[in-house]
Coordinates of N, CA and C in Angstrom, one line a residue:
M1 N 172.1 70.6 -170.3 CA 172.3 69.6 -171.3 C 171.0 69.2 -172.0
T2 N 170.9 69.2 -173.3 CA 169.7 68.9 -174.0 C 169.5 67.4 -173.9
P3 N 168.3 66.9 -173.5 CA 168.0 65.5 -173.4 C 167.9 64.9 -174.7
R4 N 168.3 63.6 -174.8 CA 168.2 62.8 -176.0 C 166.8 62.6 -176.4
P5 N 166.4 62.6 -177.7 CA 165.0 62.5 -178.1 C 164.5 61.1 -177.9
A6 N 165.4 60.1 -177.7 CA 164.9 58.7 -177.5 C 165.8 58.0 -176.5
A7 N 165.3 57.0 -175.9 CA 166.1 56.1 -175.0 C 165.5 54.7 -174.9
I8 N 166.3 53.8 -174.4 CA 165.9 52.4 -174.4 C 166.0 51.9 -172.9
F9 N 165.0 51.3 -172.4 CA 165.0 50.7 -171.1 C 164.9 49.2 -171.2
T10 N 165.9 48.5 -170.6 CA 165.9 47.0 -170.6 C 166.0 46.5 -169.2
T11 N 165.3 45.4 -168.9 CA 165.4 44.8 -167.6 C 164.9 43.3 -167.7
V12 N 164.9 42.7 -166.5 CA 164.3 41.3 -166.5 C 163.2 41.3 -165.4
R13 N 162.1 40.7 -165.8 CA 160.9 40.6 -164.9 C 160.5 39.2 -164.7
S14 N 159.9 38.9 -163.6 CA 159.5 37.6 -163.2 C 158.0 37.7 -162.8
A15 N 157.2 36.8 -163.3 CA 155.8 36.7 -162.8 C 155.7 35.5 -162.0
L16 N 155.4 35.7 -160.7 CA 155.3 34.6 -159.7 C 153.9 34.3 -159.3
T17 N 153.5 33.1 -159.1 CA 152.3 32.7 -158.5 C 152.6 32.0 -157.2
L18 N 152.0 32.6 -156.1 CA 152.3 32.0 -154.8 C 151.3 30.9 -154.5
S19 N 151.8 29.9 -153.7 CA 151.0 28.8 -153.3 C 150.0 29.4 -152.2
P20 N 148.8 28.8 -152.0 CA 147.9 29.3 -151.0 C 148.6 29.5 -149.6
P21 N 149.4 28.5 -149.1 CA 150.0 28.7 -147.8 C 151.0 29.9 -147.8
E22 N 151.7 30.1 -148.9 CA 152.6 31.2 -149.0 C 151.9 32.5 -149.1
Q23 N 150.7 32.5 -149.7 CA 149.9 33.8 -149.7 C 149.6 34.2 -148.3
T24 N 149.2 33.2 -147.4 CA 148.9 33.5 -146.0 C 150.1 34.1 -145.3
V25 N 151.2 33.4 -145.5 CA 152.5 33.8 -144.8 C 152.9 35.2 -145.3
C26 N 152.7 35.5 -146.6 CA 153.2 36.8 -147.1 C 152.2 37.9 -147.0
D27 N 151.1 37.6 -146.3 CA 150.2 38.7 -145.9 C 151.0 39.7 -145.0
D28 N 152.1 39.2 -144.4 CA 153.1 40.1 -143.7 C 154.0 40.6 -144.7
V29 N 154.1 42.0 -144.9 CA 154.8 42.6 -146.0 C 156.3 42.3 -145.8
N30 N 156.8 42.2 -144.6 CA 158.2 41.9 -144.5 C 158.6 40.5 -145.0
R31 N 157.7 39.5 -144.7 CA 157.9 38.1 -145.2 C 157.8 38.1 -146.8
L32 N 156.9 38.9 -147.3 CA 156.9 39.0 -148.8 C 158.2 39.6 -149.4
H33 N 158.7 40.6 -148.7 CA 160.0 41.2 -149.1 C 161.1 40.2 -149.1
L34 N 161.1 39.4 -148.0 CA 162.2 38.4 -147.9 C 162.0 37.3 -149.0
L35 N 160.8 36.9 -149.3 CA 160.5 36.0 -150.4 C 161.1 36.5 -151.7
V36 N 160.8 37.7 -152.0 CA 161.3 38.3 -153.3 C 162.9 38.2 -153.3
L37 N 163.5 38.7 -152.2 CA 165.0 38.8 -152.2 C 165.6 37.4 -152.2
S38 N 164.9 36.3 -151.8 CA 165.5 35.0 -151.8 C 165.7 34.5 -153.2
G39 N 165.1 35.1 -154.2 CA 165.4 34.7 -155.6 C 166.7 35.3 -156.1
F40 N 167.3 36.1 -155.3 CA 168.6 36.8 -155.7 C 169.7 36.5 -154.6
A41 N 169.6 35.3 -154.0 CA 170.6 35.0 -152.9 C 172.0 35.1 -153.5
N42 N 172.9 35.6 -152.7 CA 174.3 35.8 -153.0 C 174.6 36.8 -154.1
Q43 N 173.6 37.6 -154.4 CA 173.8 38.7 -155.4 C 173.6 40.0 -154.7
T44 N 174.3 41.0 -155.2 CA 174.3 42.4 -154.6 C 173.0 43.1 -154.9
L45 N 172.2 43.4 -153.8 CA 170.9 44.0 -154.0 C 170.8 45.2 -153.2
D46 N 169.8 46.1 -153.6 CA 169.5 47.3 -152.8 C 168.1 47.7 -153.1
T47 N 167.2 47.7 -152.1 CA 165.9 48.2 -152.3 C 165.6 49.5 -151.6
A48 N 166.7 50.2 -151.2 CA 166.5 51.4 -150.5 C 166.3 52.6 -151.5
E49 N 165.8 53.7 -151.0 CA 165.7 54.9 -151.8 C 167.1 55.4 -152.1
P50 N 167.5 55.5 -153.4 CA 168.9 55.9 -153.7 C 169.1 57.4 -153.5
A51 N 170.1 57.7 -152.7 CA 170.5 59.1 -152.4 C 171.5 59.5 -153.5
I52 N 172.3 58.6 -154.0 CA 173.2 58.9 -155.1 C 173.0 57.8 -156.1
P53 N 173.5 58.0 -157.4 CA 173.4 57.0 -158.4 C 174.0 55.7 -158.0
R54 N 173.2 54.6 -158.2 CA 173.7 53.3 -157.8 C 173.0 52.3 -158.7
P55 N 173.4 51.0 -158.7 CA 172.7 50.0 -159.5 C 171.2 50.0 -159.2
A56 N 170.5 49.6 -160.2 CA 169.0 49.6 -160.1 C 168.6 48.6 -159.0
P57 N 167.6 48.9 -158.2 CA 167.2 48.0 -157.1 C 166.3 46.9 -157.6
V58 N 166.0 46.0 -156.8 CA 164.9 45.0 -157.1 C 163.6 45.7 -156.7
L59 N 162.7 45.7 -157.7 CA 161.3 46.3 -157.5 C 160.3 45.2 -157.7
Y60 N 159.2 45.3 -157.0 CA 158.1 44.3 -157.3 C 156.7 45.0 -157.0
A61 N 155.7 44.3 -157.5 CA 154.3 44.7 -157.3 C 153.5 43.5 -157.1
A62 N 152.6 43.5 -156.1 CA 151.8 42.3 -155.8 C 150.4 42.5 -156.3
R63 N 149.9 41.4 -156.9 CA 148.4 41.4 -157.2 C 147.7 40.8 -156.1
R64 N 146.7 41.5 -155.5 CA 146.0 41.0 -154.4 C 144.5 41.0 -154.7
G65 N 143.8 40.3 -153.8 CA 142.4 40.3 -153.9 C 141.8 41.7 -153.5
T66 N 140.5 41.8 -153.4 CA 139.8 43.0 -153.0 C 140.1 43.4 -151.6
P67 N 140.6 44.6 -151.3 CA 140.8 45.0 -149.9 C 139.5 45.0 -149.1
Q68 N 139.5 44.7 -147.8 CA 138.3 44.7 -147.0 C 138.5 45.7 -145.8
P69 N 137.4 46.3 -145.4 CA 137.4 47.3 -144.3 C 137.6 46.5 -143.0
D70 N 138.4 47.1 -142.1 CA 138.5 46.5 -140.7 C 137.4 47.2 -139.8
R71 N 137.6 47.0 -138.5 CA 136.6 47.5 -137.6 C 136.6 49.0 -137.6
S72 N 137.7 49.7 -138.0 CA 137.7 51.1 -138.0 C 137.4 51.6 -139.4
R73 N 136.9 50.7 -140.3 CA 136.5 51.0 -141.7 C 137.7 51.5 -142.5
R74 N 138.9 51.1 -142.1 CA 140.1 51.3 -142.8 C 140.3 50.1 -143.8
L75 N 140.5 50.4 -145.1 CA 140.7 49.3 -146.0 C 142.1 48.6 -145.7
T76 N 142.0 47.3 -145.6 CA 143.2 46.5 -145.4 C 143.5 45.6 -146.6
A77 N 144.8 45.4 -146.8 CA 145.2 44.6 -148.0 C 144.9 43.2 -147.9
A78 N 144.4 42.6 -149.0 CA 144.3 41.1 -149.0 C 145.6 40.5 -149.2
P79 N 145.8 39.2 -148.9 CA 147.0 38.5 -149.1 C 147.5 38.6 -150.6
P80 N 148.8 38.6 -150.9 CA 149.2 38.6 -152.3 C 149.0 37.3 -152.9
E81 N 148.6 37.3 -154.2 CA 148.4 36.1 -154.9 C 149.5 35.9 -156.0
Q82 N 149.8 37.0 -156.7 CA 150.9 36.9 -157.7 C 151.8 38.1 -157.5
I83 N 153.0 38.0 -157.9 CA 154.0 39.1 -157.8 C 154.7 39.3 -159.1
L84 N 154.9 40.5 -159.5 CA 155.7 40.9 -160.6 C 157.0 41.5 -160.1
V85 N 158.1 40.8 -160.4 CA 159.4 41.3 -159.8 C 160.3 41.8 -161.0
Q86 N 161.0 42.9 -160.7 CA 161.9 43.5 -161.7 C 163.3 43.7 -161.1
A87 N 164.3 43.3 -161.8 CA 165.7 43.4 -161.4 C 166.6 43.4 -162.6
P88 N 167.8 44.0 -162.4 CA 168.8 44.0 -163.5 C 169.5 42.6 -163.5
L89 N 169.3 41.8 -162.5 CA 169.9 40.5 -162.4 C 169.0 39.4 -162.7
H90 N 169.5 38.3 -163.2 CA 168.7 37.1 -163.4 C 168.4 36.4 -162.1
P91 N 167.2 36.1 -161.8 CA 166.8 35.4 -160.5 C 166.9 33.9 -160.6
N92 N 166.9 33.3 -159.5 CA 166.8 31.8 -159.4 C 165.7 31.5 -158.5
W93 N 164.6 31.1 -159.1 CA 163.4 30.7 -158.3 C 163.2 29.2 -158.1
K94 N 164.2 28.4 -158.5 CA 164.1 27.0 -158.4 C 163.9 26.5 -156.9
P95 N 164.7 27.1 -156.0 CA 164.4 26.6 -154.6 C 163.0 26.9 -154.1
L96 N 162.4 28.0 -154.5 CA 161.0 28.3 -154.0 C 160.1 27.4 -154.8
L97 N 160.3 27.1 -156.0 CA 159.5 26.1 -156.8 C 159.6 24.7 -156.2
G98 N 160.8 24.3 -155.9 CA 161.0 23.0 -155.3 C 160.4 22.8 -154.0
A99 N 160.3 23.9 -153.2 CA 159.7 23.8 -151.9 C 158.2 24.0 -151.9
G100 N 157.7 24.3 -153.1 CA 156.2 24.5 -153.2 C 155.7 25.8 -152.7
R101 N 156.6 26.7 -152.5 CA 156.2 28.0 -152.0 C 155.6 28.9 -153.1
I102 N 156.2 28.7 -154.3 CA 155.6 29.3 -155.5 C 155.2 28.2 -156.5
L103 N 154.1 28.4 -157.2 CA 153.6 27.4 -158.1 C 154.1 27.6 -159.5
K104 N 154.4 28.9 -159.9 CA 154.8 29.2 -161.3 C 155.8 30.3 -161.2
A105 N 156.8 30.3 -162.1 CA 157.7 31.4 -162.2 C 158.1 31.6 -163.7
N106 N 157.6 32.7 -164.3 CA 157.8 33.0 -165.7 C 158.8 34.2 -165.7
V107 N 160.0 33.9 -166.2 CA 161.0 35.0 -166.3 C 161.2 35.4 -167.7
F108 N 161.1 36.7 -167.9 CA 161.2 37.2 -169.3 C 161.8 38.6 -169.4
P109 N 162.5 38.9 -170.5 CA 163.1 40.2 -170.7 C 162.1 41.3 -171.1
V110 N 162.3 42.5 -170.7 CA 161.5 43.6 -171.0 C 162.3 44.7 -171.7
E111 N 161.8 45.2 -172.8 CA 162.5 46.3 -173.4 C 161.5 47.4 -173.9
H112 N 161.7 48.6 -173.5 CA 160.9 49.7 -173.9 C 161.7 50.7 -174.7
H113 N 161.3 51.1 -175.9 CA 161.9 52.2 -176.6 C 161.0 53.4 -176.4
V114 N 161.5 54.4 -175.8 CA 160.7 55.6 -175.5 C 161.3 56.8 -176.3
T115 N 160.4 57.6 -176.8 CA 160.7 58.7 -177.6 C 160.0 59.9 -177.2
A116 N 160.6 61.1 -177.2 CA 159.9 62.3 -176.8 C 158.7 62.5 -177.7
G117 N 157.6 62.8 -177.0 CA 156.3 62.9 -177.7 C 155.4 61.7 -177.6
D118 N 155.9 60.5 -177.2 CA 155.1 59.3 -177.0 C 154.1 59.5 -175.9
I119 N 152.9 59.0 -176.1 CA 151.8 59.0 -175.1 C 151.9 57.6 -174.5
I120 N 151.9 57.6 -173.1 CA 152.0 56.3 -172.4 C 150.9 56.2 -171.3
D121 N 150.4 55.0 -171.1 CA 149.6 54.8 -169.9 C 150.5 54.2 -168.8
I122 N 150.3 54.6 -167.6 CA 151.1 54.2 -166.5 C 150.3 53.6 -165.4
Q123 N 150.8 52.5 -164.9 CA 150.2 51.8 -163.7 C 151.3 51.7 -162.6
M124 N 150.9 51.9 -161.4 CA 151.9 51.6 -160.3 C 151.2 51.5 -159.0
I125 N 151.8 50.7 -158.1 CA 151.4 50.6 -156.7 C 152.3 51.6 -156.0
A126 N 151.8 52.6 -155.4 CA 152.6 53.7 -154.9 C 152.3 53.9 -153.4
N127 N 153.2 54.6 -152.8 CA 153.1 55.0 -151.4 C 153.3 56.5 -151.2
P128 N 152.2 57.2 -151.6 CA 152.2 58.7 -151.5 C 152.4 59.2 -150.1
T129 N 153.5 59.9 -149.8 CA 153.7 60.5 -148.5 C 154.2 61.9 -148.6
M130 N 154.3 62.5 -147.4 CA 154.9 63.8 -147.2 C 155.7 63.8 -146.0
R131 N 156.7 64.7 -145.9 CA 157.5 64.8 -144.7 C 156.9 65.8 -143.7
D132 N 156.6 65.3 -142.5 CA 156.0 66.2 -141.5 C 157.1 67.2 -141.0
T133 N 156.8 68.5 -141.1 CA 157.9 69.5 -140.7 C 158.4 69.4 -139.3
P134 N 157.5 69.3 -138.3 CA 158.0 69.3 -136.9 C 158.8 68.0 -136.6
T135 N 158.3 66.9 -137.0 CA 159.0 65.6 -136.6 C 159.9 65.1 -137.7
R136 N 159.9 65.6 -138.9 CA 160.7 65.1 -140.0 C 160.4 63.7 -140.4
K137 N 159.3 63.1 -139.9 CA 158.9 61.8 -140.3 C 158.0 61.8 -141.5
R138 N 158.0 60.7 -142.3 CA 157.1 60.7 -143.4 C 155.7 60.2 -143.0
I139 N 154.7 60.8 -143.5 CA 153.3 60.5 -143.1 C 152.5 60.2 -144.4
S140 N 151.6 59.3 -144.4 CA 150.9 58.9 -145.6 C 149.8 60.0 -145.9
L141 N 149.7 60.2 -147.2 CA 148.7 61.2 -147.7 C 147.3 60.5 -147.8
S142 N 146.4 61.0 -147.0 CA 145.1 60.3 -146.9 C 144.1 60.8 -148.0
A143 N 144.2 62.1 -148.4 CA 143.3 62.7 -149.3 C 143.6 62.3 -150.7
P144 N 142.6 61.9 -151.5 CA 142.9 61.5 -152.9 C 143.5 62.6 -153.7
D145 N 143.1 63.9 -153.6 CA 143.7 65.0 -154.4 C 145.1 65.2 -154.0
E146 N 145.5 65.0 -152.7 CA 146.9 65.1 -152.3 C 147.7 64.0 -152.9
A147 N 147.2 62.8 -153.0 CA 147.9 61.7 -153.6 C 148.1 61.9 -155.1
A148 N 147.1 62.4 -155.7 CA 147.2 62.7 -157.2 C 148.2 63.8 -157.4
H149 N 148.3 64.8 -156.6 CA 149.3 65.9 -156.7 C 150.7 65.3 -156.5
W150 N 150.8 64.4 -155.6 CA 152.1 63.7 -155.3 C 152.6 63.0 -156.6
L151 N 151.6 62.2 -157.2 CA 152.0 61.5 -158.4 C 152.4 62.4 -159.5
H152 N 151.6 63.5 -159.7 CA 151.9 64.5 -160.7 C 153.3 65.0 -160.6
R153 N 153.7 65.3 -159.3 CA 155.0 65.9 -159.1 C 156.1 64.9 -159.5
Y154 N 155.9 63.6 -159.1 CA 156.9 62.6 -159.4 C 157.0 62.3 -160.9
L155 N 155.8 62.3 -161.6 CA 155.9 62.1 -163.0 C 156.6 63.2 -163.8
T156 N 156.4 64.4 -163.3 CA 157.1 65.6 -163.8 C 158.6 65.4 -163.7
R157 N 159.0 65.0 -162.5 CA 160.4 64.7 -162.3 C 161.0 63.6 -163.2
S158 N 160.1 62.8 -163.6 CA 160.4 61.6 -164.4 C 160.4 61.9 -165.9
G159 N 160.3 63.2 -166.3 CA 160.3 63.6 -167.7 C 159.0 63.4 -168.4
L160 N 157.9 63.5 -167.6 CA 156.6 63.3 -168.2 C 155.7 64.5 -168.0
E161 N 154.8 64.8 -169.0 CA 153.8 65.8 -168.9 C 152.4 65.1 -168.7
T162 N 151.8 65.5 -167.6 CA 150.5 64.8 -167.2 C 149.5 65.8 -166.8
S163 N 148.3 65.7 -167.4 CA 147.2 66.5 -167.0 C 146.6 65.9 -165.8
P164 N 146.2 66.8 -164.8 CA 145.7 66.3 -163.5 C 144.5 65.4 -163.7
H165 N 143.6 65.7 -164.7 CA 142.4 64.9 -164.9 C 142.7 63.5 -165.6
H166 N 144.0 63.3 -165.9 CA 144.4 62.0 -166.4 C 145.0 61.1 -165.3
I167 N 144.9 61.5 -164.0 CA 145.5 60.8 -162.9 C 144.3 60.2 -162.1
D168 N 144.4 58.9 -161.8 CA 143.4 58.2 -160.9 C 144.2 57.8 -159.7
P169 N 144.0 58.4 -158.5 CA 144.8 58.1 -157.3 C 144.5 56.7 -156.7
G170 N 143.3 56.1 -157.0 CA 143.0 54.8 -156.4 C 142.6 55.0 -154.9
E171 N 142.3 53.9 -154.3 CA 141.9 53.9 -152.9 C 143.2 53.7 -152.0
R172 N 143.1 54.2 -150.8 CA 144.2 54.1 -149.9 C 144.0 52.8 -149.1
V173 N 145.0 51.9 -149.1 CA 144.9 50.6 -148.5 C 146.1 50.4 -147.5
C174 N 145.8 49.8 -146.4 CA 146.8 49.6 -145.4 C 147.4 48.2 -145.5
M175 N 148.7 48.0 -145.4 CA 149.3 46.7 -145.3 C 150.3 46.7 -144.1
T176 N 150.5 45.6 -143.5 CA 151.2 45.5 -142.2 C 152.2 44.3 -142.3
G177 N 153.1 44.3 -141.3 CA 154.1 43.3 -141.1 C 154.9 43.5 -139.9
T178 N 155.9 42.6 -139.7 CA 156.7 42.7 -138.5 C 158.2 42.6 -138.9
R179 N 159.0 43.5 -138.4 CA 160.4 43.4 -138.7 C 161.1 42.2 -138.1
T180 N 161.9 41.5 -138.9 CA 162.5 40.3 -138.5 C 163.4 40.4 -137.2
R181 N 164.3 41.4 -137.2 CA 165.3 41.5 -136.1 C 164.7 42.1 -134.8
T182 N 163.9 43.1 -135.0 CA 163.4 43.9 -133.8 C 162.0 43.5 -133.3
G183 N 161.2 42.9 -134.2 CA 159.8 42.6 -133.9 C 158.9 43.8 -134.0
D184 N 159.5 44.9 -134.4 CA 158.7 46.2 -134.5 C 157.6 46.0 -135.6
R185 N 156.4 46.6 -135.4 CA 155.3 46.5 -136.3 C 155.6 47.5 -137.5
I186 N 155.2 47.0 -138.7 CA 155.3 47.7 -139.9 C 153.9 48.1 -140.4
T187 N 153.7 49.4 -140.6 CA 152.4 49.8 -141.2 C 152.7 50.7 -142.4
A188 N 152.3 50.4 -143.6 CA 152.5 51.2 -144.8 C 151.2 51.2 -145.5
H189 N 151.0 52.3 -146.3 CA 149.8 52.4 -147.1 C 150.2 52.5 -148.6
Y190 N 149.3 51.9 -149.4 CA 149.5 52.0 -150.9 C 148.3 52.4 -151.6
R191 N 148.5 52.8 -152.8 CA 147.4 53.1 -153.7 C 147.7 52.5 -155.1
E192 N 146.8 51.9 -155.8 CA 147.0 51.5 -157.1 C 146.6 52.6 -158.0
M193 N 147.6 53.3 -158.5 CA 147.4 54.6 -159.3 C 147.7 54.4 -160.8
T194 N 146.9 55.2 -161.5 CA 147.1 55.2 -163.0 C 147.2 56.6 -163.5
A195 N 147.8 56.7 -164.7 CA 147.9 58.1 -165.3 C 148.2 57.9 -166.8
R196 N 147.9 58.9 -167.6 CA 148.3 59.0 -169.0 C 149.1 60.2 -169.1
S197 N 150.3 60.0 -169.7 CA 151.3 61.1 -169.8 C 151.9 61.2 -171.2
R198 N 152.5 62.3 -171.5 CA 153.3 62.5 -172.7 C 154.8 62.6 -172.3
V199 N 155.6 61.8 -173.0 CA 157.1 61.8 -172.7 C 157.7 63.1 -173.2
L200 N 158.4 63.8 -172.3 CA 159.2 65.0 -172.6 C 160.7 64.7 -172.6
D201 N 161.1 63.9 -171.6 CA 162.5 63.5 -171.5 C 162.7 62.0 -171.4
P202 N 163.0 61.3 -172.4 CA 163.1 59.8 -172.4 C 164.1 59.3 -171.4
E203 N 165.2 60.0 -171.2 CA 166.3 59.6 -170.3 C 165.8 59.6 -168.8
L204 N 165.1 60.6 -168.5 CA 164.5 60.7 -167.1 C 163.5 59.6 -166.9
L205 N 162.7 59.3 -167.9 CA 161.7 58.2 -167.8 C 162.4 56.9 -167.6
V206 N 163.5 56.6 -168.4 CA 164.2 55.3 -168.2 C 164.8 55.2 -166.8
H207 N 165.3 56.3 -166.3 CA 165.8 56.3 -164.9 C 164.8 55.9 -163.9
A208 N 163.6 56.5 -164.1 CA 162.5 56.2 -163.2 C 162.0 54.8 -163.3
L209 N 162.0 54.2 -164.5 CA 161.6 52.8 -164.7 C 162.6 51.9 -164.0
A210 N 163.9 52.3 -164.0 CA 164.9 51.4 -163.4 C 164.9 51.6 -161.9
Q211 N 164.8 52.8 -161.4 CA 165.0 53.0 -159.9 C 163.7 53.0 -159.2
G212 N 162.5 53.1 -159.9 CA 161.2 53.1 -159.1 C 160.9 54.5 -158.7
V213 N 159.7 54.7 -158.1 CA 159.2 56.0 -157.8 C 158.7 56.0 -156.3
G214 N 159.1 56.9 -155.5 CA 158.6 57.1 -154.2 C 159.3 56.2 -153.2
Q215 N 158.5 56.0 -152.0 CA 159.1 55.2 -150.9 C 158.4 53.8 -150.8
A216 N 158.8 53.1 -149.8 CA 158.3 51.8 -149.5 C 158.5 50.8 -150.6
K217 N 159.7 50.9 -151.3 CA 160.0 49.9 -152.3 C 160.2 48.5 -151.8
A218 N 160.7 48.4 -150.6 CA 160.9 47.1 -150.0 C 159.6 46.4 -149.7
Y219 N 158.5 47.1 -149.7 CA 157.1 46.6 -149.5 C 156.2 46.5 -150.7
G220 N 156.9 46.6 -151.9 CA 156.1 46.4 -153.1 C 155.6 47.7 -153.8
C221 N 156.2 48.8 -153.4 CA 155.7 50.1 -154.1 C 156.8 50.6 -155.0
G222 N 156.4 51.4 -156.0 CA 157.3 52.1 -156.8 C 157.6 51.6 -158.2
L223 N 157.2 50.4 -158.5 CA 157.4 49.8 -159.8 C 156.5 50.4 -160.8
L224 N 157.1 51.1 -161.8 CA 156.3 51.7 -162.9 C 156.1 50.7 -164.0
R225 N 154.9 50.5 -164.4 CA 154.5 49.7 -165.6 C 153.9 50.6 -166.7
I226 N 154.5 50.6 -167.9 CA 154.0 51.5 -168.9 C 153.5 50.8 -170.1
H227 N 152.6 51.4 -170.8 CA 152.0 50.9 -172.0 C 152.0 52.0 -173.0
Q228 N 152.6 51.9 -174.1 CA 152.6 53.0 -175.1 C 151.3 53.0 -175.9
V229 N 150.7 54.1 -176.0 CA 149.4 54.3 -176.6 C 149.7 54.6 -178.1
R230 N 149.1 53.7 -179.0 CA 149.4 53.9 -180.4 C 148.3 54.7 -181.0

């Protein structure tokens, strides 16, 4: 099937400012995940990697301070200060505002008209991984060139043409948390990645904007932010 030459992406985004105590609490990525979902209480949500077509999940990205090295010289994430949340549903942040957990909540519509041939700049917090053949477990890609190749592959699947020298993989940063029910430790890695691409298939790009890219979406990875270059 020949792709349409143009497509429209619409969604709702929220820019949240966390209170200082909530920043400390949400240094745990699971607590941050629960904070985001609390804005959609009693609504049908899914932040899992979609195996089949399903409604768009809640995606979010955290703005954090400068990561700092730990004793092993591993970069660790600073507490989140602000969050950009994207969902097809209208959120309700009033309970969090009333409790003083968030200081500001700016909710606004987003609409992107994308056409084949458009040049776009891309920003995303990503979790580049590969599946280990013997164990079938996903492992984080530690080498910058491997991470850049990972992003290139996903952008290609998203209907974009990207030159490798237009990809910045960013630094690999560790974030941690604890699962609520089991108490198991969570460890995930992210990179703040950027790229410049040319749109080949607008429909594929709109799908990627809605569904997100890669893994660890529950922990703030996968939200694509685009800016059309004029």
